Amino acid sequence: MALGCVSTAKLTMWSTLENKLDTPFSMHNVKQAFYNKYMAETIIVNLSLDLNCQKIKTIIQKCIEIGRIAA
């Protein structure tokens, strides 16, 4: 079951990439990105900010990248 989850996460990540061979896969990066997105959206919603604002979208994208492992 664990290998199936990792394979699904890898497929999900790689399906959105243009250059699949040059991008390493790290399960830690996938978990960190989902956690960061959840936390950023939770904070912004609790502050009653509009998630559709371009500035907010840019901030969320920057927050998602925090804590990633450099490959």
PDB file of C-alpha atoms in Angstrom:
ATOM      1  CA  MET A   1       0.000   0.000   0.000  1.00  0.00           C
ATOM      2  CA  ALA A   2       2.837   2.377   0.828  1.00  0.00           C
ATOM      3  CA  LEU A   3       4.518   1.741  -2.522  1.00  0.00           C
ATOM      4  CA  GLY A   4       1.222   2.414  -4.257  1.00  0.00           C
ATOM      5  CA  CYS A   5       0.925   5.774  -2.493  1.00  0.00           C
ATOM      6  CA  VAL A   6       4.469   6.753  -3.475  1.00  0.00           C
ATOM      7  CA  SER A   7       3.871   5.697  -7.080  1.00  0.00           C
ATOM      8  CA  THR A   8       0.643   7.702  -7.212  1.00  0.00           C
ATOM      9  CA  ALA A   9       2.373  10.769  -5.774  1.00  0.00           C
ATOM     10  CA  LYS A  10       5.210  10.408  -8.299  1.00  0.00           C
ATOM     11  CA  LEU A  11       2.749  10.097 -11.189  1.00  0.00           C
ATOM     12  CA  THR A  12       0.803  13.136  -9.975  1.00  0.00           C
ATOM     13  CA  MET A  13       3.956  15.239  -9.695  1.00  0.00           C
ATOM     14  CA  TRP A  14       5.482  14.147 -12.993  1.00  0.00           C
ATOM     15  CA  SER A  15       2.246  14.541 -14.971  1.00  0.00           C
ATOM     16  CA  THR A  16       2.490  18.325 -14.591  1.00  0.00           C
ATOM     17  CA  LEU A  17       6.193  18.651 -15.500  1.00  0.00           C
ATOM     18  CA  GLU A  18       7.566  19.438 -18.944  1.00  0.00           C
ATOM     19  CA  ASN A  19      11.076  17.989 -18.454  1.00  0.00           C
ATOM     20  CA  LYS A  20      10.442  14.761 -16.555  1.00  0.00           C
ATOM     21  CA  LEU A  21      13.938  13.245 -16.771  1.00  0.00           C
ATOM     22  CA  ASP A  22      15.782  16.173 -15.173  1.00  0.00           C
ATOM     23  CA  THR A  23      13.475  16.487 -12.151  1.00  0.00           C
ATOM     24  CA  PRO A  24      14.277  14.226  -9.174  1.00  0.00           C
ATOM     25  CA  PHE A  25      11.433  12.839  -7.066  1.00  0.00           C
ATOM     26  CA  SER A  26      11.282  13.235  -3.304  1.00  0.00           C
ATOM     27  CA  MET A  27       8.295  12.073  -1.280  1.00  0.00           C
ATOM     28  CA  HIS A  28       9.335  14.581   1.397  1.00  0.00           C
ATOM     29  CA  ASN A  29       8.887  17.423  -1.114  1.00  0.00           C
ATOM     30  CA  VAL A  30       5.405  16.208  -2.050  1.00  0.00           C
ATOM     31  CA  LYS A  31       4.320  15.920   1.601  1.00  0.00           C
ATOM     32  CA  GLN A  32       5.854  19.297   2.449  1.00  0.00           C
ATOM     33  CA  ALA A  33       4.145  21.011  -0.489  1.00  0.00           C
ATOM     34  CA  PHE A  34       0.696  19.676   0.457  1.00  0.00           C
ATOM     35  CA  TYR A  35       1.185  20.600   4.122  1.00  0.00           C
ATOM     36  CA  ASN A  36       2.424  24.100   3.253  1.00  0.00           C
ATOM     37  CA  LYS A  37      -0.506  24.669   0.886  1.00  0.00           C
ATOM     38  CA  TYR A  38      -2.968  23.551   3.556  1.00  0.00           C
ATOM     39  CA  MET A  39      -1.417  25.820   6.195  1.00  0.00           C
ATOM     40  CA  ALA A  40      -1.218  28.860   3.902  1.00  0.00           C
ATOM     41  CA  GLU A  41      -4.830  28.492   2.747  1.00  0.00           C
ATOM     42  CA  THR A  42      -6.044  27.939   6.323  1.00  0.00           C
ATOM     43  CA  ILE A  43      -4.344  31.106   7.530  1.00  0.00           C
ATOM     44  CA  ILE A  44      -5.610  33.172   4.609  1.00  0.00           C
ATOM     45  CA  VAL A  45      -9.190  31.900   4.968  1.00  0.00           C
ATOM     46  CA  ASN A  46      -9.159  32.584   8.732  1.00  0.00           C
ATOM     47  CA  LEU A  47      -8.026  36.141   7.977  1.00  0.00           C
ATOM     48  CA  SER A  48     -11.032  36.457   5.628  1.00  0.00           C
ATOM     49  CA  LEU A  49      -8.851  37.285   2.627  1.00  0.00           C
ATOM     50  CA  ASP A  50      -9.875  36.569  -0.965  1.00  0.00           C
ATOM     51  CA  LEU A  51      -8.087  33.492  -2.344  1.00  0.00           C
ATOM     52  CA  ASN A  52      -8.693  34.684  -5.916  1.00  0.00           C
ATOM     53  CA  CYS A  53      -6.482  37.784  -5.544  1.00  0.00           C
ATOM     54  CA  GLN A  54      -3.302  37.532  -7.658  1.00  0.00           C
ATOM     55  CA  LYS A  55      -1.074  38.694  -4.779  1.00  0.00           C
ATOM     56  CA  ILE A  56      -2.489  35.985  -2.512  1.00  0.00           C
ATOM     57  CA  LYS A  57      -1.925  33.330  -5.199  1.00  0.00           C
ATOM     58  CA  THR A  58       1.701  34.441  -5.518  1.00  0.00           C
ATOM     59  CA  ILE A  59       2.194  34.298  -1.753  1.00  0.00           C
ATOM     60  CA  ILE A  60       0.676  30.807  -1.567  1.00  0.00           C
ATOM     61  CA  GLN A  61       3.046  29.611  -4.323  1.00  0.00           C
ATOM     62  CA  LYS A  62       6.018  31.009  -2.383  1.00  0.00           C
ATOM     63  CA  CYS A  63       4.767  29.348   0.831  1.00  0.00           C
ATOM     64  CA  ILE A  64       4.448  25.972  -0.906  1.00  0.00           C
ATOM     65  CA  GLU A  65       8.160  26.024  -1.791  1.00  0.00           C
ATOM     66  CA  ILE A  66       9.332  26.454   1.842  1.00  0.00           C
ATOM     67  CA  GLY A  67      11.178  23.447   3.229  1.00  0.00           C
ATOM     68  CA  ARG A  68      11.838  21.623  -0.016  1.00  0.00           C
ATOM     69  CA  ILE A  69      14.943  19.474  -0.329  1.00  0.00           C
ATOM     70  CA  ALA A  70      17.413  20.748  -2.929  1.00  0.00           C
ATOM     71  CA  ALA A  71      18.296  17.991  -5.364  1.00  0.00           C
TER      72      ALA A  71
END
